[in-house]
Short mmCIF file of C-alpha atoms in Angstrom, two decimals:
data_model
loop_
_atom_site.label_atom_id
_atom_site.label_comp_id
_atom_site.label_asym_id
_atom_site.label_seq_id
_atom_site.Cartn_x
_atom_site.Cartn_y
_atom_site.Cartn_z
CA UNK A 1 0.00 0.00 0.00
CA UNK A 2 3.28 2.32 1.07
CA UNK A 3 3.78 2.31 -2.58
CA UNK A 4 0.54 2.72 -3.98
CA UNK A 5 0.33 5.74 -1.67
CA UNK A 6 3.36 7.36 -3.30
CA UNK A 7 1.95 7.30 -7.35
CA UNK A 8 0.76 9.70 -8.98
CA UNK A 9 -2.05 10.66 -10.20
CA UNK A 10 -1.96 10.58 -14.51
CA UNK A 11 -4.40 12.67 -15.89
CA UNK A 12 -4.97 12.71 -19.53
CA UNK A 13 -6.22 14.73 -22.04
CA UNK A 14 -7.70 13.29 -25.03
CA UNK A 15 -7.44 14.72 -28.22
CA UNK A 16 -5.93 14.61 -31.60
CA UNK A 17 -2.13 15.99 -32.03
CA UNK A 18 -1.64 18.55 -34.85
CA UNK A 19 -2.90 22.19 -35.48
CA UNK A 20 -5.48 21.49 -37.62
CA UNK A 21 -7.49 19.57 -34.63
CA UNK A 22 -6.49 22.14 -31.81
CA UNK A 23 -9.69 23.95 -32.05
CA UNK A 24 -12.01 20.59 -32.46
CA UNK A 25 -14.90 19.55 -30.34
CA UNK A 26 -13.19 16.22 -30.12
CA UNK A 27 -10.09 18.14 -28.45
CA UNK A 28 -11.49 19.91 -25.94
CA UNK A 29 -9.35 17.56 -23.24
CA UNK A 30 -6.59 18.57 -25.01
CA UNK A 31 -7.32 22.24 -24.13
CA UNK A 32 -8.26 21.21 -20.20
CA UNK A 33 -4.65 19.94 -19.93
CA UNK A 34 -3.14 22.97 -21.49
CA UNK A 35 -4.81 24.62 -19.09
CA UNK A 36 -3.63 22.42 -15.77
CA UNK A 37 -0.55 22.81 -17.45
CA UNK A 38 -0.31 26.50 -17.51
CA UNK A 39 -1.42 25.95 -13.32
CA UNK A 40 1.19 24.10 -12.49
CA UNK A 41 3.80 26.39 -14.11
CA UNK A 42 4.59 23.68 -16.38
CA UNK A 43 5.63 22.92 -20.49
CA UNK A 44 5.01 19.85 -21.87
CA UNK A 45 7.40 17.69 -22.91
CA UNK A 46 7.66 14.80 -25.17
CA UNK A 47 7.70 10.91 -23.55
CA UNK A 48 8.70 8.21 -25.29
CA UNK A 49 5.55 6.57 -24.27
CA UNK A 50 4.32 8.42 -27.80
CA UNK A 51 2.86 11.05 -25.29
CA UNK A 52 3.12 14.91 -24.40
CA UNK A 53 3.50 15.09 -20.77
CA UNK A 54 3.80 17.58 -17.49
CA UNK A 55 4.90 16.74 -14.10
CA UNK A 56 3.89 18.33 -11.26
CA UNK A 57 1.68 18.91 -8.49
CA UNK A 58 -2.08 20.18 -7.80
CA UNK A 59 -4.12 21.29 -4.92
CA UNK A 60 -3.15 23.59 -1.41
CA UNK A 61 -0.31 22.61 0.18
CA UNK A 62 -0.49 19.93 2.68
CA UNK A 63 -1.97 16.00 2.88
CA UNK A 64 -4.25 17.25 -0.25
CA UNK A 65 -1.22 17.94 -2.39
CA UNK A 66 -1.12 15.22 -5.00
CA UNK A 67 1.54 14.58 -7.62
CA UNK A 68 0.16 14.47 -10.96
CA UNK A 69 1.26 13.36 -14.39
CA UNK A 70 -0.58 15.35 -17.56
CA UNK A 71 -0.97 13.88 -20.68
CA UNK A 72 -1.71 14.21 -23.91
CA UNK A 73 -1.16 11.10 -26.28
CA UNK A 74 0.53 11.86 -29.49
CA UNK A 75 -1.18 8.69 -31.42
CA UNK A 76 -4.67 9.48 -32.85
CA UNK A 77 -7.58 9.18 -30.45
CA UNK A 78 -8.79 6.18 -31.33
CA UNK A 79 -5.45 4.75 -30.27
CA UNK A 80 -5.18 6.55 -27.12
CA UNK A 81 -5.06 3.12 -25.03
CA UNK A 82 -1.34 2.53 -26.37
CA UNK A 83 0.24 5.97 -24.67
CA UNK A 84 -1.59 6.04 -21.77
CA UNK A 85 -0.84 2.06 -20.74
CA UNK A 86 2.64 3.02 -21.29
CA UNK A 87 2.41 5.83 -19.35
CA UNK A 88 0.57 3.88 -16.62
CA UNK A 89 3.30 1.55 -16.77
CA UNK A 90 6.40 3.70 -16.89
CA UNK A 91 4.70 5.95 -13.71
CA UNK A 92 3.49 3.20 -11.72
CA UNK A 93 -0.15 4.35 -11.43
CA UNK A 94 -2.95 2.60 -9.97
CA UNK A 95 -6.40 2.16 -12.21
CA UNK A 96 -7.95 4.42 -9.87
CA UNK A 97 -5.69 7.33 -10.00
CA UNK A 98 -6.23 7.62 -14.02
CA UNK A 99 -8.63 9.71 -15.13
CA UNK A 100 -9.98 10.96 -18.84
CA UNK A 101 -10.95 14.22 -20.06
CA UNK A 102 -13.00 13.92 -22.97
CA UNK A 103 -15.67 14.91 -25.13
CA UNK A 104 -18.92 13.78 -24.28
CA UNK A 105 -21.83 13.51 -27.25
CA UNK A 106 -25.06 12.54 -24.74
CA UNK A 107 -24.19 15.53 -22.82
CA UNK A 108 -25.58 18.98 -23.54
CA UNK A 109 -23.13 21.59 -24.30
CA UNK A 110 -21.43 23.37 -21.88
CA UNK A 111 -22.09 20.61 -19.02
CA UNK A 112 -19.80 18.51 -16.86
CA UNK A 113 -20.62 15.25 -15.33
CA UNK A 114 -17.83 13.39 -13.14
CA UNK A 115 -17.88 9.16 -13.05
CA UNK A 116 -15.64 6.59 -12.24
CA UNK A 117 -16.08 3.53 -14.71
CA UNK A 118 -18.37 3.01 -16.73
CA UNK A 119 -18.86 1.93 -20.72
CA UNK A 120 -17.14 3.86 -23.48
CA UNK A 121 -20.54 5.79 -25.03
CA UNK A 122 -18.89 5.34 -28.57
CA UNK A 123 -15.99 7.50 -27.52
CA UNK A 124 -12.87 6.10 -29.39
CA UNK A 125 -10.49 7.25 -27.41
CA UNK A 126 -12.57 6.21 -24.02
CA UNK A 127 -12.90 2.55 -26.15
CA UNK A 128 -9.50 2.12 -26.74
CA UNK A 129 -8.13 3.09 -23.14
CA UNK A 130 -11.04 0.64 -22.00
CA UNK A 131 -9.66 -1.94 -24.37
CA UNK A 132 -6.15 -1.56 -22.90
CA UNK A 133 -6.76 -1.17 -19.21
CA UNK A 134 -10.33 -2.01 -18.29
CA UNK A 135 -12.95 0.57 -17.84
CA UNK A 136 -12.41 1.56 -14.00
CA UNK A 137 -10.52 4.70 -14.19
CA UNK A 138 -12.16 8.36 -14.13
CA UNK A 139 -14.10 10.26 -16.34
CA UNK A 140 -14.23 13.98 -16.98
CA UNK A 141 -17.14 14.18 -19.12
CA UNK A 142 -17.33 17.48 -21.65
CA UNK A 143 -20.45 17.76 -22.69
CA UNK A 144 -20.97 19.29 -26.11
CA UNK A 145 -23.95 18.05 -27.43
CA UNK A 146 -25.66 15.92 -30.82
CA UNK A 147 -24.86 17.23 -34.08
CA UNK A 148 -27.75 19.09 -35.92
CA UNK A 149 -30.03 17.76 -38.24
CA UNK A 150 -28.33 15.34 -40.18
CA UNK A 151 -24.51 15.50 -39.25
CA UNK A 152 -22.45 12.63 -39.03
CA UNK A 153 -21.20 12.22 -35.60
CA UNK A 154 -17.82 12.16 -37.35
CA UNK A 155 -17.99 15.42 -38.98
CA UNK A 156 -19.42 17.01 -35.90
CA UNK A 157 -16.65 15.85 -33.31
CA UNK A 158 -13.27 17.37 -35.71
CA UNK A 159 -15.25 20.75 -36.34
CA UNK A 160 -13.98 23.76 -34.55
CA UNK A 161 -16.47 24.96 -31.61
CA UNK A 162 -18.94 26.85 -33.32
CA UNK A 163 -18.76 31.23 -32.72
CA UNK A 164 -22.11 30.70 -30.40
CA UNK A 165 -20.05 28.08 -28.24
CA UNK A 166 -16.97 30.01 -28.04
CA UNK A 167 -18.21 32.65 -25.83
CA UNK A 168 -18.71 30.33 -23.24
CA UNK A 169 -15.48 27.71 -24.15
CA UNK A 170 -12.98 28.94 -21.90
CA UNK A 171 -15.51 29.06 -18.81
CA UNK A 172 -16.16 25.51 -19.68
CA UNK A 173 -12.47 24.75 -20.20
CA UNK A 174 -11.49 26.64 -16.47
CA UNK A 175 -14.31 24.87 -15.20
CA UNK A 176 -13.63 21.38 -16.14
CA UNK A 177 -10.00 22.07 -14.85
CA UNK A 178 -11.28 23.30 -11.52
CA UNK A 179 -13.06 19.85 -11.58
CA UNK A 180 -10.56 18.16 -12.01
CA UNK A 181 -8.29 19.45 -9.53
CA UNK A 182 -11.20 19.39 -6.69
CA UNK A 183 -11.67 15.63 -8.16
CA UNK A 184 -7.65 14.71 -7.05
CA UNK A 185 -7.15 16.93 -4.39
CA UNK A 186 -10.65 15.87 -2.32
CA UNK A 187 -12.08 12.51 -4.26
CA UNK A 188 -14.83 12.12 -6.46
CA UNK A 189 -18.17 12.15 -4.05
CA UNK A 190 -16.85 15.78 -3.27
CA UNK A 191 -15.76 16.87 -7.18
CA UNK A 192 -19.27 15.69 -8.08
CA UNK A 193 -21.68 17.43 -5.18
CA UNK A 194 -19.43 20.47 -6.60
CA UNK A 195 -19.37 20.26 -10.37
CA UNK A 196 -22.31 17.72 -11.71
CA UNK A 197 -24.69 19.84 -13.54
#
C-alpha cells in the first residue's frame, strides 16, 4: 500500500495531435490539460511513451497535495489506449488514479458530469483506453452536445467549436479544470456534489 500511496495521479487529455485539430470539439481535453498545465507552471514535454506530458503537483499545500502526471497522447484518439498504458506503466499508477478528459456527445453543451467507470458511449479514445486497461478509471465528461439535423457524428466531433459556443469555451475549459483538480485533491463524491450539472 506504502507504494501505492506514493503514485501519482496521470491525468490525460484526449485529443488529436496537430494544429489542424487544436480547435475541435473532439479536443477539448486537449485544451483542459493545457490549461492544468499553464497551473502548475509547467511545459510539456515529449515521452517516449508516444505522449506529451507535465509533471507536477495540484491542490493547497499539505496531505491534499497530489503529484500528478498530464498527458496528452501523441497517437490518434482512437489509439489513445497505447500511450496512456505506457504511461501507466512507466509511472506506476494505480487504475484508480487515471482519469480521462473527454468529449462527451449525450451531454448537452457546456455541461460537466464526473464518473468513475463506466462503458465507453462510442468514444474512441474512451474505447481504446477501455480496451487496454479495463474501464475503472475516471471520467471527466465534456459535454458538447448531438450534431444538428443530419450530421455525421464524425464530422461534428473534428469541427472547430462553433462562434455561439466560443463565448462560453474557456468558462467551460477553467471549469472542467477546476473539476478536475477538486476531483484529485478531495475525491470524487466531493468533485461531483461540486461540479455535476
Amino acid at each position: 500500500m506504502s507504494d501505492d500511496a506514493a503514485a501519482p495521479w496521470l491525468v490525460v487529455g484526449l485529443g488529436n495531435p496537430g494544429p489542424e485539430y487544436a480547435g475541435n470539439r473532439h479536443n477539448i481535453g486537449f485544451m483542459v490539460a493545457d490549461l492544468l498545465a499553464d497551473r502548475m507552471r509547467g511545459k510539456f514535454k515529449a515521452h517516449k511513451a508516444r505522449a506529451q506530458v507535465v509533471e507536477g503537483r495540484i491542490g493547497p499545500p499539505g496531505p491534499a497535495n497530489r503529484r500528478v502526471v498530464l498527458a496528452k497522447p501523441m497517437s490518434f484518439m482512437n489509439l489513445s489506449g497505447g500511450p496512456v498504458t505506457a504511461l501507466r506503466d512507466f509511472y506506476k499508477v494505480p487504475l484508480e488514479r487515471i482519469v480521462a478528459v473527454h468529449d462527451e456527445l449525450d451531454i448537452d453543451y457546456p455541461t460537466l458530469r464526473l464518473k468513475l467507470g463506466g462503458g465507453d458511449n462510442g468514444h474512441n479514445g474512451l474505447k481504446s483506453m477501455t480496451k487496454s486497461m479495463g474501464p475503472d478509471y475516471h471520467r471527466v465528461r465534456c459535454g458538447i452536445g448531438r450534431p444538428p439535423g443530419r450530421m455525421q457524428v464524425a464530422d461534428f466531433v473534428l469541427k472547430d467549436f462553433s462562434s455561439t459556443e466560443r463565448k462560453e469555451l474557456d468558462w467551460f475549459v477553467d471549469r472542467t479544470a477546476d473539476a478536475v483538480e477538486c476531483l484529485i485533491a478531495e475525491g470524487l463524491e466531493r468533485a461531483q456534489s461540486a461540479y455535476n450539472s
